[in-house]
Amino acid sequence: MFNLKRVKNFDPTLYLVTDQMLAKGRPVEFIVEQAAKGGATMVQLREKDCSTLDFVNLAILIKKLLDSYHIPLIINDRLDVALASDADGLHIGQEDMPYTIARKILGKNKIIGLSVENIEQAKVADEFDVDYIGLSPVFVTGTKPELTNSLGLEGVRRIASFSKHCMVAIGGIHAKNAAEVLKAGANGLAVVSAIVSADDPMKATREIRQEIDKFKTAGKSEPG
Amino acid sequence: MFNLKRVKNFDPTLYLVTDQMLAKGRPVEFIVEQAAKGGATMVQLREKDCSTLDFVNLAILIKKLLDSYHIPLIINDRLDVALASDADGLHIGQEDMPYTIARKILGKNKIIGLSVENIEQAKVADEFDVDYIGLSPVFVTGTKPELTNSLGLEGVRRIASFSKHCMVAIGGIHAKNAAEVLKAGANGLAVVSAIVSADDPMKATREIRQEIDKFKTAGKSEPG
């Protein structure tokens, strides 16, 4: 379906997005490893409030950790950190580096994902060869309080009706609503607080992963 | 003296470092152009509180402006912005990207400057092929209130006694103390508020430049 497999193991089925502020004092590497063990298929490091040096050092640490699980690492916003850690890709928002510049610098062998917050941005994204679009936010969430207009399931359905891209939904996703977001057309689910803030991040990841696998298995057994 | 002229026109004689917060509401491009007209020889864009997109767009704008004056543009901290704008170089502090990684990514044809805040850091910097070191801060300043230990003229003299690098002094420098900082051993002066906050940034730049030129001319006319 999506042939842009620039990176081996590219698989946004269950995509952990980190947030140190939501980790209840636990280190990011702990959350990431628990999620890897629980069935996360991709990880995005999102660190807004640390020095470049700390971000680079963290990214190098997490890259090594995820390599041992054969899970790709994506860096949020900071192309410099992605290059410094030899991460597998970059995730950019609408206020980050323009896609065309990012692709030129990163080259064709790295993953680039782009957040879209509405139909218009999803249409613009269709003109780029991004590897996935992040539909953000599907539901209103405490992680990004500045985004007041959620896409909702209807927004996911509308974008799914035309977008050529692999679509990862993000924002307020957890085990109980995972199936309906996939049913609306998302190809993968990005999860922040339902894993990062969970008392047991591995168990939380496993529960979401089971819902995804259940949905996909059911889909395959349905006629057509 | 310093043969590491990776970039044509590399000249840190009078090095403007921007700070939008100190510009009294005037746009950065205005300050930069006034400084260029007044005799600045290099410019560093330092923007800590804007989105990556805004920083990239500003850097592209300033790069084009400075190219017309044949003045190199250096980006503070953000290697991604330096790459995106094809800036002439990067300035890194002790909490930024490690020098060796930055050099590997930027290649040998870009300027890299490194801030050193004490003798120990200046000794470590001597092991790298940075293009200049920024001695920071020479005097206590309101621009970086977190740096409470200023090097003073004595610190400049001590570092000048052993460093192999081109040395740019920064922190509290203005027309009235320019000569004594150069006398202490600095090869160039980096200026923030004395230009950025000046009522007439071009005039302020010219006054500092005149002090520098006067010092250098006097040095040349002295015997030995």
XYZ file of C-alpha atoms in Angstrom:
448
model
C 0.000 0.000 0.000
C 2.656 2.509 1.025
C 5.845 1.900 -0.849
C 7.930 4.617 0.751
C 9.737 2.230 3.066
C 12.878 4.300 3.299
C 13.836 2.689 6.550
C 13.761 -0.990 7.325
C 11.162 -1.753 9.967
C 9.172 1.426 9.224
C 5.886 0.608 10.885
C 3.685 3.250 12.525
C 1.137 0.705 13.810
C 1.703 1.753 17.433
C 3.801 4.853 17.623
C 4.955 6.090 21.027
C 5.526 9.845 21.271
C 7.475 10.808 24.371
C 6.852 13.689 26.727
C 9.159 14.017 29.718
C 6.655 16.280 31.469
C 4.056 13.480 31.486
C 6.410 10.706 32.614
C 5.810 11.225 36.341
C 9.498 11.643 37.052
C 10.544 8.437 35.310
C 13.335 8.743 32.740
C 12.395 8.756 29.062
C 14.589 5.710 28.404
C 12.563 3.701 30.923
C 9.265 4.610 29.240
C 10.693 3.869 25.793
C 12.035 0.465 26.773
C 8.788 -0.518 28.467
C 6.865 0.515 25.350
C 9.280 -1.426 23.131
C 8.692 -4.528 25.232
C 4.943 -3.945 25.161
C 4.681 -3.830 21.381
C 5.351 -0.262 20.204
C 6.507 -0.307 16.582
C 7.990 3.191 16.319
C 9.102 5.910 18.756
C 9.196 9.661 18.457
C 11.341 11.685 20.863
C 9.662 14.989 21.584
C 11.629 17.226 23.915
C 10.798 20.907 23.928
C 12.378 22.085 27.151
C 15.948 20.877 27.246
C 19.260 22.081 25.888
C 20.460 20.908 22.483
C 23.220 18.983 24.226
C 20.771 17.120 26.480
C 18.481 16.376 23.529
C 21.384 15.044 21.449
C 22.665 12.882 24.282
C 19.178 11.514 24.966
C 18.600 10.803 21.275
C 21.901 8.919 20.987
C 20.958 6.853 24.049
C 17.454 6.067 22.781
C 18.713 5.276 19.273
C 21.030 2.633 20.670
C 18.255 1.223 22.841
C 15.736 1.044 19.995
C 18.243 -0.457 17.569
C 18.379 -3.487 19.828
C 14.599 -3.840 19.407
C 14.742 -3.060 15.645
C 12.392 -0.125 16.205
C 12.900 3.122 14.253
C 13.527 6.368 16.128
C 11.965 9.588 14.889
C 12.971 13.015 16.272
C 10.368 15.728 16.731
C 11.090 19.088 15.111
C 14.887 19.123 15.512
C 16.635 18.075 12.330
C 19.969 18.856 13.994
C 19.247 16.287 16.706
C 18.072 13.774 14.094
C 21.357 14.159 12.212
C 23.499 14.102 15.349
C 21.904 10.861 16.589
C 21.575 9.286 13.132
C 17.896 8.812 13.898
C 15.695 7.071 11.353
C 13.642 10.148 10.700
C 12.136 13.484 11.607
C 8.633 14.541 12.524
C 7.734 18.094 11.619
C 4.777 20.210 12.586
C 3.354 23.171 10.737
C 5.609 25.535 12.750
C 8.761 23.503 12.165
C 11.217 23.248 9.288
C 9.437 23.355 5.900
C 9.143 19.849 4.443
C 11.016 20.534 1.210
C 14.057 21.901 3.069
C 14.003 19.036 5.562
C 13.913 16.447 2.759
C 16.751 18.156 0.933
C 18.962 18.040 4.029
C 17.969 14.592 5.315
C 18.021 12.888 1.942
C 15.728 10.229 0.590
C 16.673 7.467 2.998
C 15.132 8.947 6.122
C 11.518 8.966 7.273
C 9.783 12.330 7.396
C 6.369 12.678 8.970
C 4.269 15.829 8.896
C 1.515 16.900 11.290
C -1.695 18.092 9.679
C -4.355 19.745 11.773
C -7.097 20.199 9.209
C -8.335 19.165 5.761
C -6.511 22.003 4.017
C -3.134 21.030 5.441
C -3.785 17.394 4.519
C -4.416 18.469 0.928
C -1.155 20.444 0.855
C 0.673 17.441 2.311
C -0.571 15.340 -0.597
C 1.789 17.313 -2.826
C 4.820 16.140 -0.827
C 6.418 12.725 -0.601
C 6.221 12.624 3.189
C 6.282 9.112 4.607
C 3.276 9.625 6.803
C 0.997 12.375 7.982
C 0.113 12.765 11.640
C -3.557 13.687 12.052
C -3.447 15.951 15.071
C -5.337 16.031 17.313
C -8.013 13.443 16.772
C -9.406 14.083 20.232
C -8.872 17.041 22.542
C -6.031 16.324 24.917
C -4.101 17.839 27.794
C -0.783 17.240 25.998
C -1.286 20.041 23.498
C -3.824 22.396 25.069
C -3.174 25.030 22.394
C -4.892 22.843 19.799
C -8.549 23.460 20.510
C -9.974 22.214 17.229
C -9.833 18.448 17.224
C -10.344 16.580 13.958
C -12.578 13.959 15.487
C -13.350 10.655 13.798
C -15.152 12.553 11.048
C -11.959 14.486 10.270
C -9.996 11.246 10.060
C -12.614 9.789 7.697
C -12.577 12.867 5.466
C -8.788 12.941 5.186
C -8.697 9.177 4.631
C -11.068 9.664 1.687
C -8.458 11.502 -0.360
C -4.992 11.359 1.180
C -2.386 9.268 -0.579
C -0.322 9.078 2.581
C 0.036 6.655 5.415
C -2.003 8.259 8.207
C -1.092 8.186 11.873
C -3.692 9.528 14.269
C -2.604 11.296 17.451
C -4.336 12.998 20.348
C -6.254 11.387 23.144
C -5.865 7.835 21.850
C -5.942 4.897 24.259
C -6.966 1.230 24.326
C -10.695 1.941 24.520
C -10.932 4.184 21.436
C -8.145 2.594 19.371
C -10.468 0.465 17.228
C -12.778 3.309 16.250
C -9.856 5.481 15.147
C -8.545 2.666 12.959
C -12.044 2.076 11.641
C -12.203 5.764 10.650
C -9.205 5.154 8.406
C -6.013 5.665 10.396
C -3.168 3.324 9.450
C -1.385 3.748 12.731
C -1.963 5.180 16.189
C 0.379 7.574 17.943
C 0.062 7.535 21.699
C 1.447 9.922 24.293
C -0.097 10.063 27.759
C -1.872 6.673 27.668
C 1.599 5.127 27.672
C 3.928 7.814 29.078
C 1.739 8.521 32.115
C 0.586 4.940 32.695
C 1.509 3.316 35.984
C 2.737 0.356 33.934
C 3.795 1.648 30.491
C 4.555 -1.851 29.174
C 1.119 -3.154 30.127
C -0.545 -0.028 28.734
C 1.314 -0.468 25.440
C 0.388 -4.136 25.271
C -3.308 -3.360 25.810
C -3.382 -0.827 22.986
C -1.408 -3.156 20.745
C -3.884 -5.964 21.409
C -6.770 -3.715 20.371
C -4.942 -2.826 17.149
C -4.093 -6.449 16.377
C -7.678 -7.495 17.125
C -8.994 -4.844 14.718
C -6.580 -5.823 11.979
C -7.295 -9.538 12.364
C -11.051 -8.896 12.250
C -10.567 -6.747 9.134
C -8.737 -9.555 7.394
C -11.410 -12.110 8.202
C -14.183 -9.912 6.835
C -15.193 -10.550 3.227
C -13.754 -8.008 0.740
C 47.842 34.341 11.900
C 44.697 32.219 11.727
C 44.674 30.137 8.609
C 41.324 28.496 9.109
C 39.584 30.781 6.656
C 36.936 28.296 5.642
C 34.660 31.053 4.491
C 35.609 33.989 2.336
C 35.295 37.223 4.306
C 35.601 35.456 7.668
C 36.398 38.384 9.922
C 35.262 38.596 13.540
C 36.645 42.097 14.079
C 33.219 43.498 14.980
C 30.721 40.724 15.406
C 27.077 41.617 15.948
C 25.064 39.068 17.945
C 21.327 39.611 17.657
C 18.739 39.465 20.394
C 15.151 40.230 19.408
C 14.260 40.862 23.058
C 16.720 43.768 23.230
C 15.755 45.360 19.899
C 13.074 47.630 21.371
C 10.447 46.331 18.987
C 12.473 46.910 15.839
C 12.831 43.932 13.484
C 16.079 41.966 13.515
C 16.645 42.662 9.806
C 16.630 46.404 10.523
C 19.253 46.069 13.261
C 21.382 43.785 11.102
C 21.324 46.102 8.096
C 22.162 49.141 10.212
C 25.082 47.255 11.758
C 26.261 46.141 8.316
C 26.248 49.752 7.150
C 28.034 50.849 10.320
C 30.953 48.462 9.919
C 30.046 45.105 11.464
C 32.170 42.354 9.906
C 30.182 39.284 10.979
C 26.685 38.604 12.308
C 25.330 35.904 14.582
C 21.603 35.238 14.685
C 20.615 34.204 18.186
C 16.931 33.437 18.574
C 15.865 31.378 21.537
C 12.143 31.998 21.674
C 10.686 31.401 18.249
C 9.494 28.406 16.276
C 11.877 26.532 14.015
C 9.902 27.793 11.032
C 10.255 31.439 12.090
C 13.966 30.979 12.803
C 14.538 29.341 9.397
C 12.624 32.057 7.573
C 14.487 34.805 9.432
C 17.843 33.150 8.753
C 17.089 32.870 5.020
C 16.118 36.560 4.964
C 19.226 37.697 6.857
C 21.514 35.467 4.790
C 20.311 37.158 1.617
C 20.725 40.596 3.190
C 24.245 39.907 4.468
C 25.352 38.337 1.187
C 24.816 41.713 -0.429
C 27.253 43.198 2.109
C 29.678 40.238 1.816
C 29.307 39.620 5.551
C 29.190 36.038 6.877
C 26.141 34.831 8.805
C 26.588 32.562 11.813
C 23.651 30.784 13.478
C 23.578 30.348 17.245
C 23.056 26.798 18.541
C 20.758 25.523 15.792
C 22.633 23.469 13.246
C 19.322 22.673 11.541
C 18.709 26.374 10.933
C 22.297 26.832 9.750
C 21.831 24.065 7.188
C 18.376 25.232 6.114
C 19.595 28.785 5.466
C 22.999 27.753 4.083
C 24.543 30.045 6.682
C 28.299 30.464 6.762
C 28.631 28.851 10.141
C 27.399 27.844 13.563
C 28.120 29.150 17.018
C 27.844 26.601 19.797
C 27.823 27.025 23.529
C 28.743 24.482 26.142
C 25.103 23.290 26.327
C 24.707 22.986 22.564
C 25.680 20.319 20.039
C 29.115 18.818 20.826
C 31.770 20.311 18.550
C 32.926 17.050 17.006
C 29.394 16.099 15.931
C 28.708 19.587 14.596
C 31.894 19.552 12.511
C 31.094 16.114 11.138
C 27.664 17.264 9.964
C 28.620 20.746 8.746
C 31.795 19.706 7.012
C 35.105 21.528 6.791
C 33.896 24.488 4.752
C 31.760 26.129 7.427
C 32.786 28.302 10.354
C 32.247 26.874 13.820
C 32.729 29.036 16.878
C 32.625 27.770 20.454
C 31.840 29.694 23.637
C 34.239 29.182 26.504
C 33.406 30.501 29.926
C 36.579 29.674 31.805
C 40.222 28.673 31.447
C 39.453 24.967 31.582
C 37.003 25.155 28.671
C 39.498 27.231 26.690
C 42.097 24.486 27.195
C 39.644 21.824 25.997
C 38.797 23.987 22.962
C 42.480 24.025 22.039
C 42.129 20.343 21.116
C 39.498 21.164 18.464
C 39.874 22.910 15.128
C 37.165 25.454 15.894
C 37.473 28.657 13.880
C 37.202 30.927 16.857
C 36.412 30.782 20.540
C 33.970 33.204 22.119
C 35.205 34.340 25.535
C 31.981 34.724 27.433
C 31.249 36.860 29.302
C 34.105 39.314 29.569
C 31.979 41.651 31.661
C 28.781 40.958 33.570
C 25.802 41.800 31.420
C 22.031 41.857 31.437
C 21.893 39.770 28.232
C 22.919 36.550 29.925
C 22.116 37.027 33.612
C 22.705 33.320 34.303
C 26.432 33.775 33.729
C 27.535 35.293 37.008
C 31.256 34.625 36.697
C 32.694 37.040 34.196
C 36.168 36.410 32.798
C 37.255 40.003 33.107
C 40.249 41.420 31.279
C 42.505 39.155 33.321
C 40.629 36.089 32.020
C 41.074 37.293 28.448
C 44.793 37.800 29.065
C 45.202 34.351 30.580
C 43.409 32.591 27.721
C 45.294 34.680 25.163
C 48.545 33.462 26.713
C 47.993 29.879 25.562
C 45.056 29.563 23.138
C 45.875 28.769 19.530
C 42.480 30.050 18.447
C 41.137 33.307 17.145
C 39.457 34.839 20.208
C 36.269 36.855 20.151
C 35.309 38.551 23.390
C 31.620 38.964 24.288
C 29.683 40.389 27.199
C 29.226 44.025 28.127
C 31.423 45.363 25.337
C 30.828 48.875 23.966
C 32.794 51.728 22.412
C 34.317 52.898 25.689
C 35.838 49.555 26.725
C 36.585 48.142 23.252
C 40.257 49.131 23.249
C 41.069 47.590 26.627
C 39.487 44.255 25.602
C 41.562 44.193 22.430
C 44.638 45.165 24.451
C 43.981 42.177 26.716
C 44.355 39.942 23.665
C 40.976 39.567 21.952
C 41.130 39.361 18.173
C 37.559 40.449 17.701
C 34.692 41.929 19.675
C 31.184 40.529 19.757
C 28.551 43.066 20.661
C 24.917 42.584 21.612
C 23.064 45.326 23.498
C 25.440 48.213 22.646
C 24.227 47.835 19.059
C 20.875 46.025 19.285
C 19.467 48.366 21.930
C 21.084 51.552 20.620
C 18.776 54.355 19.498
C 20.867 54.484 16.315
C 22.368 51.020 15.723
C 24.375 52.180 12.690
C 25.970 55.040 14.615
C 26.645 52.762 17.602
C 28.311 50.203 15.314
C 30.415 52.881 13.656
C 31.619 54.208 17.013
C 32.753 50.772 18.170
C 34.337 50.087 14.798
C 36.266 53.370 14.992
C 37.640 52.378 18.395
C 38.741 49.020 16.998
C 40.348 50.568 13.927
C 42.092 53.199 16.080
C 43.508 50.443 18.316
C 44.713 48.392 15.371
C 46.297 51.370 13.624
C 48.051 52.393 16.851
C 49.321 48.829 17.266
C 50.764 48.852 13.773
C 52.589 52.166 14.309
C 54.213 51.002 17.530
C 57.707 49.609 17.198
C 57.882 45.794 17.223
